[in-house]
Structure formats: structure tokens, C-alpha cells
Amino acid sequence: MAKLTKKQKEAASKIEKNKLYSLKDASALIKEVSSAKFDESVDIAVRLGVDPRKANQMVRGVVTLPHGTGKDVRVLALVTPDKEAEATAAGADFVGLDDYLQKIKDGWTDVDVIITMPAVMGKLGPLGRILGPRGLMPNPKTGTVTMDVAKAVQEVKAGKIDFKVDKTGIVHAGIGRVSFDADKIAENAHEIIQTLIKMKPVAAKGTYIKGIHLSCTMSPAIALDPKAV
């Protein structure tokens, strides 16, 4: 096991063992335990009482964080020529089609989100082995395959993120930066938690929200009381 640095030990000492914090308290504490010299990302991990191997218990969706992620999201719009001006005006960082498809085929994936049109999806199919593992494959369920490209680009730039429960039953998402006010961190976290609650699969039995943790890039996680969010 790797040894904790002095700063990591100091941060860990501020978190009470076995204590479940309220969302408000955890959001304030996450700023205190941050020790890096850069603006750390704040992440949330929610453990759900679902079996992701069963299709009727898969949890996947999108949420628009009220205060954004604090990250400059790089958007690639793979669109036909008639939609290029629209995508550019909406703020897409990269706009085009065949040239970018070739770049992706050659290994380029230096973007955070890809937005495209239904008519283009056929061309993206062969690139699934490249885009899939990186979470970049557009999907109608997350609003990244649409005819309203401008709206999709604007929403992503404003803080819309997609999430998906992993094979262990946990949803991970970046919800801000340590530089955010504690209230903004709490409001972003509350938004995704409430979205997950609304998406509870009918087939899921027993306790649905089993655990919630807040963490930042270089610091230990803080356990939340699911009943106090």
C-alpha cells in the first residue's frame, strides 16, 4: 500500500472516521481537505442497490448541473455541411465530418463530448472500438445524437453531463471544482442525487441509495448520510 504524504495525512485527520456527513457539511469540508496547488476536481460517487448486469436495472441518463462543472468542455460536432455554421455559432470547439472521422480512426480523441446527427451515426459505427471505451460514443439517450445540434452543444457547454452506473453498481461524476463556493458544490451534488432517485428502476429492490462519497483529486473521500441529502 502506498504511504500517505504529510499533506494527505493532514487532510485525512480532518475527516472523522465512520461519520456520515450532511451534504452541506461535506461540501464545506471538501474545500478544507484540498491540499493541491491546482484547482482540484470535485467528484461524487453514488453506490446504488441495482444489478447493472440486468437490462431492467441499468441506470443511465443526463443531468444539467446548476453551476456547471468548472471545466472547459471540448466539444466535437460531427455534422453535415449545412449544420456546420450552427454548431460553430453554438460554441463547438471542433466542427466537421469526414476529416475528423479520419483523425479519430488514426487515434485522435482529444475531446470530452462528441455530438452528431442521426444521419451520421452509420459512419461512427466502425469507430465504436475507439470511442466506446473512452465514453465518447454519441447516444440518443444522452442527447448527443440529435437534429438540434446547436441546443445540444449549448447544453453541454452550460454543464450538462451524462452518467452511467458501472459494473460494480456505482455512478461516478465530476460535479465541480474546489474553487466553487461550498453552496454551489452542494447544489450540484444535490441535483445529480435527486436525478438518480427519480430514475430508480422498478425492478430494483431494497435500499436504492446505498452510499454516497464526495472527493477531490488529491484528497480522501468524505462519506455522506444518504438521508441528509
mmCIF file with all atom_site columns, N, CA and C in Angstrom, residues 26-27 30-31 34 39-44 65 69 173-180 185-186 189 213-217:
data_model
loop_
_atom_site.group_PDB
_atom_site.id
_atom_site.type_symbol
_atom_site.label_atom_id
_atom_site.label_alt_id
_atom_site.label_comp_id
_atom_site.label_asym_id
_atom_site.label_entity_id
_atom_site.label_seq_id
_atom_site.pdbx_PDB_ins_code
_atom_site.Cartn_x
_atom_site.Cartn_y
_atom_site.Cartn_z
_atom_site.occupancy
_atom_site.B_iso_or_equiv
_atom_site.pdbx_formal_charge
_atom_site.auth_seq_id
_atom_site.auth_comp_id
_atom_site.auth_asym_id
_atom_site.auth_atom_id
_atom_site.pdbx_PDB_model_num
ATOM 1  N N  . ALA A 1 26  ? -20.356 18.242 4.187   1.00 0.00 ? 26  ALA A N  1
ATOM 2  C CA . ALA A 1 26  ? -19.353 17.592 3.338   1.00 0.00 ? 26  ALA A CA 1
ATOM 3  C C  . ALA A 1 26  ? -18.836 18.547 2.264   1.00 0.00 ? 26  ALA A C  1
ATOM 4  N N  . SER A 1 27  ? -19.731 19.373 1.737   1.00 0.00 ? 27  SER A N  1
ATOM 5  C CA . SER A 1 27  ? -19.340 20.318 0.688   1.00 0.00 ? 27  SER A CA 1
ATOM 6  C C  . SER A 1 27  ? -18.398 21.382 1.224   1.00 0.00 ? 27  SER A C  1
ATOM 7  N N  . ILE A 1 30  ? -14.906 19.468 2.031   1.00 0.00 ? 30  ILE A N  1
ATOM 8  C CA . ILE A 1 30  ? -14.118 19.082 0.858   1.00 0.00 ? 30  ILE A CA 1
ATOM 9  C C  . ILE A 1 30  ? -13.153 20.207 0.475   1.00 0.00 ? 30  ILE A C  1
ATOM 10 N N  . LYS A 1 31  ? -13.551 21.450 0.746   1.00 0.00 ? 31  LYS A N  1
ATOM 11 C CA . LYS A 1 31  ? -12.676 22.582 0.465   1.00 0.00 ? 31  LYS A CA 1
ATOM 12 C C  . LYS A 1 31  ? -11.531 22.649 1.483   1.00 0.00 ? 31  LYS A C  1
ATOM 13 N N  . SER A 1 34  ? -8.744  19.868 0.743   1.00 0.00 ? 34  SER A N  1
ATOM 14 C CA . SER A 1 34  ? -7.997  20.024 -0.505  1.00 0.00 ? 34  SER A CA 1
ATOM 15 C C  . SER A 1 34  ? -6.619  20.595 -0.202  1.00 0.00 ? 34  SER A C  1
ATOM 16 N N  . ASP A 1 39  ? -6.461  23.701 -9.050  1.00 0.00 ? 39  ASP A N  1
ATOM 17 C CA . ASP A 1 39  ? -7.896  23.705 -8.731  1.00 0.00 ? 39  ASP A CA 1
ATOM 18 C C  . ASP A 1 39  ? -8.448  22.295 -8.936  1.00 0.00 ? 39  ASP A C  1
ATOM 19 N N  . GLU A 1 40  ? -8.508  21.536 -7.852  1.00 0.00 ? 40  GLU A N  1
ATOM 20 C CA . GLU A 1 40  ? -8.901  20.133 -7.942  1.00 0.00 ? 40  GLU A CA 1
ATOM 21 C C  . GLU A 1 40  ? -10.351 19.952 -8.388  1.00 0.00 ? 40  GLU A C  1
ATOM 22 N N  . SER A 1 41  ? -10.590 18.856 -9.060  1.00 0.00 ? 41  SER A N  1
ATOM 23 C CA . SER A 1 41  ? -11.942 18.474 -9.453  1.00 0.00 ? 41  SER A CA 1
ATOM 24 C C  . SER A 1 41  ? -12.659 17.876 -8.248  1.00 0.00 ? 41  SER A C  1
ATOM 25 N N  . VAL A 1 42  ? -13.939 18.183 -8.093  1.00 0.00 ? 42  VAL A N  1
ATOM 26 C CA . VAL A 1 42  ? -14.758 17.583 -7.043  1.00 0.00 ? 42  VAL A CA 1
ATOM 27 C C  . VAL A 1 42  ? -15.623 16.510 -7.701  1.00 0.00 ? 42  VAL A C  1
ATOM 28 N N  . ASP A 1 43  ? -15.560 15.300 -7.151  1.00 0.00 ? 43  ASP A N  1
ATOM 29 C CA . ASP A 1 43  ? -16.275 14.176 -7.737  1.00 0.00 ? 43  ASP A CA 1
ATOM 30 C C  . ASP A 1 43  ? -17.251 13.567 -6.738  1.00 0.00 ? 43  ASP A C  1
ATOM 31 N N  . ILE A 1 44  ? -18.297 12.975 -7.267  1.00 0.00 ? 44  ILE A N  1
ATOM 32 C CA . ILE A 1 44  ? -19.263 12.277 -6.432  1.00 0.00 ? 44  ILE A CA 1
ATOM 33 C C  . ILE A 1 44  ? -19.338 10.828 -6.890  1.00 0.00 ? 44  ILE A C  1
ATOM 34 N N  . LEU A 1 65  ? -26.032 20.389 -14.408 1.00 0.00 ? 65  LEU A N  1
ATOM 35 C CA . LEU A 1 65  ? -25.619 20.918 -13.116 1.00 0.00 ? 65  LEU A CA 1
ATOM 36 C C  . LEU A 1 65  ? -25.882 22.422 -13.074 1.00 0.00 ? 65  LEU A C  1
ATOM 37 N N  . THR A 1 69  ? -19.627 22.414 -14.434 1.00 0.00 ? 69  THR A N  1
ATOM 38 C CA . THR A 1 69  ? -18.580 21.549 -13.874 1.00 0.00 ? 69  THR A CA 1
ATOM 39 C C  . THR A 1 69  ? -17.297 22.309 -13.560 1.00 0.00 ? 69  THR A C  1
ATOM 40 N N  . ALA A 1 173 ? -19.221 10.837 -11.106 1.00 0.00 ? 173 ALA A N  1
ATOM 41 C CA . ALA A 1 173 ? -19.387 12.047 -11.915 1.00 0.00 ? 173 ALA A CA 1
ATOM 42 C C  . ALA A 1 173 ? -18.596 13.200 -11.320 1.00 0.00 ? 173 ALA A C  1
ATOM 43 N N  . GLY A 1 174 ? -18.059 14.033 -12.198 1.00 0.00 ? 174 GLY A N  1
ATOM 44 C CA . GLY A 1 174 ? -17.395 15.256 -11.758 1.00 0.00 ? 174 GLY A CA 1
ATOM 45 C C  . GLY A 1 174 ? -18.456 16.332 -11.609 1.00 0.00 ? 174 GLY A C  1
ATOM 46 N N  . ILE A 1 175 ? -18.494 16.999 -10.452 1.00 0.00 ? 175 ILE A N  1
ATOM 47 C CA . ILE A 1 175 ? -19.574 17.961 -10.209 1.00 0.00 ? 175 ILE A CA 1
ATOM 48 C C  . ILE A 1 175 ? -19.069 19.364 -9.903  1.00 0.00 ? 175 ILE A C  1
ATOM 49 N N  . GLY A 1 176 ? -17.801 19.641 -10.140 1.00 0.00 ? 176 GLY A N  1
ATOM 50 C CA . GLY A 1 176 ? -17.322 20.992 -9.904  1.00 0.00 ? 176 GLY A CA 1
ATOM 51 C C  . GLY A 1 176 ? -15.843 21.050 -9.604  1.00 0.00 ? 176 GLY A C  1
ATOM 52 N N  . ARG A 1 177 ? -15.446 22.159 -9.023  1.00 0.00 ? 177 ARG A N  1
ATOM 53 C CA . ARG A 1 177 ? -14.044 22.400 -8.656  1.00 0.00 ? 177 ARG A CA 1
ATOM 54 C C  . ARG A 1 177 ? -13.977 22.852 -7.200  1.00 0.00 ? 177 ARG A C  1
ATOM 55 N N  . VAL A 1 178 ? -12.827 22.636 -6.589  1.00 0.00 ? 178 VAL A N  1
ATOM 56 C CA . VAL A 1 178 ? -12.639 23.041 -5.201  1.00 0.00 ? 178 VAL A CA 1
ATOM 57 C C  . VAL A 1 178 ? -12.810 24.549 -5.042  1.00 0.00 ? 178 VAL A C  1
ATOM 58 N N  . SER A 1 179 ? -12.547 25.308 -6.101  1.00 0.00 ? 179 SER A N  1
ATOM 59 C CA . SER A 1 179 ? -12.683 26.765 -6.037  1.00 0.00 ? 179 SER A CA 1
ATOM 60 C C  . SER A 1 179 ? -14.147 27.210 -5.963  1.00 0.00 ? 179 SER A C  1
ATOM 61 N N  . PHE A 1 180 ? -15.087 26.312 -6.244  1.00 0.00 ? 180 PHE A N  1
ATOM 62 C CA . PHE A 1 180 ? -16.504 26.649 -6.145  1.00 0.00 ? 180 PHE A CA 1
ATOM 63 C C  . PHE A 1 180 ? -16.853 26.964 -4.685  1.00 0.00 ? 180 PHE A C  1
ATOM 64 N N  . ILE A 1 185 ? -21.191 23.609 -4.711  1.00 0.00 ? 185 ILE A N  1
ATOM 65 C CA . ILE A 1 185 ? -20.831 22.190 -4.738  1.00 0.00 ? 185 ILE A CA 1
ATOM 66 C C  . ILE A 1 185 ? -22.019 21.370 -4.251  1.00 0.00 ? 185 ILE A C  1
ATOM 67 N N  . ALA A 1 186 ? -22.641 21.834 -3.157  1.00 0.00 ? 186 ALA A N  1
ATOM 68 C CA . ALA A 1 186 ? -23.782 21.119 -2.587  1.00 0.00 ? 186 ALA A CA 1
ATOM 69 C C  . ALA A 1 186 ? -24.963 21.087 -3.557  1.00 0.00 ? 186 ALA A C  1
ATOM 70 N N  . ALA A 1 189 ? -24.249 18.641 -6.371  1.00 0.00 ? 189 ALA A N  1
ATOM 71 C CA . ALA A 1 189 ? -24.364 17.268 -5.874  1.00 0.00 ? 189 ALA A CA 1
ATOM 72 C C  . ALA A 1 189 ? -25.822 16.898 -5.662  1.00 0.00 ? 189 ALA A C  1
ATOM 73 N N  . HIS A 1 213 ? -20.255 9.292  -1.645  1.00 0.00 ? 213 HIS A N  1
ATOM 74 C CA . HIS A 1 213 ? -18.968 9.862  -1.226  1.00 0.00 ? 213 HIS A CA 1
ATOM 75 C C  . HIS A 1 213 ? -18.615 11.066 -2.092  1.00 0.00 ? 213 HIS A C  1
ATOM 76 N N  . LEU A 1 214 ? -18.081 12.097 -1.450  1.00 0.00 ? 214 LEU A N  1
ATOM 77 C CA . LEU A 1 214 ? -17.533 13.251 -2.154  1.00 0.00 ? 214 LEU A CA 1
ATOM 78 C C  . LEU A 1 214 ? -16.019 13.179 -2.025  1.00 0.00 ? 214 LEU A C  1
ATOM 79 N N  . SER A 1 215 ? -15.330 13.532 -3.071  1.00 0.00 ? 215 SER A N  1
ATOM 80 C CA . SER A 1 215 ? -13.865 13.545 -3.011  1.00 0.00 ? 215 SER A CA 1
ATOM 81 C C  . SER A 1 215 ? -13.344 14.583 -3.989  1.00 0.00 ? 215 SER A C  1
ATOM 82 N N  . CYS A 1 216 ? -12.071 14.948 -3.812  1.00 0.00 ? 216 CYS A N  1
ATOM 83 C CA . CYS A 1 216 ? -11.424 15.787 -4.805  1.00 0.00 ? 216 CYS A CA 1
ATOM 84 C C  . CYS A 1 216 ? -10.166 15.072 -5.266  1.00 0.00 ? 216 CYS A C  1
ATOM 85 N N  . THR A 1 217 ? -9.551  15.562 -6.286  1.00 0.00 ? 217 THR A N  1
ATOM 86 C CA . THR A 1 217 ? -8.496  14.847 -6.997  1.00 0.00 ? 217 THR A CA 1
ATOM 87 C C  . THR A 1 217 ? -7.424  14.228 -6.111  1.00 0.00 ? 217 THR A C  1
#
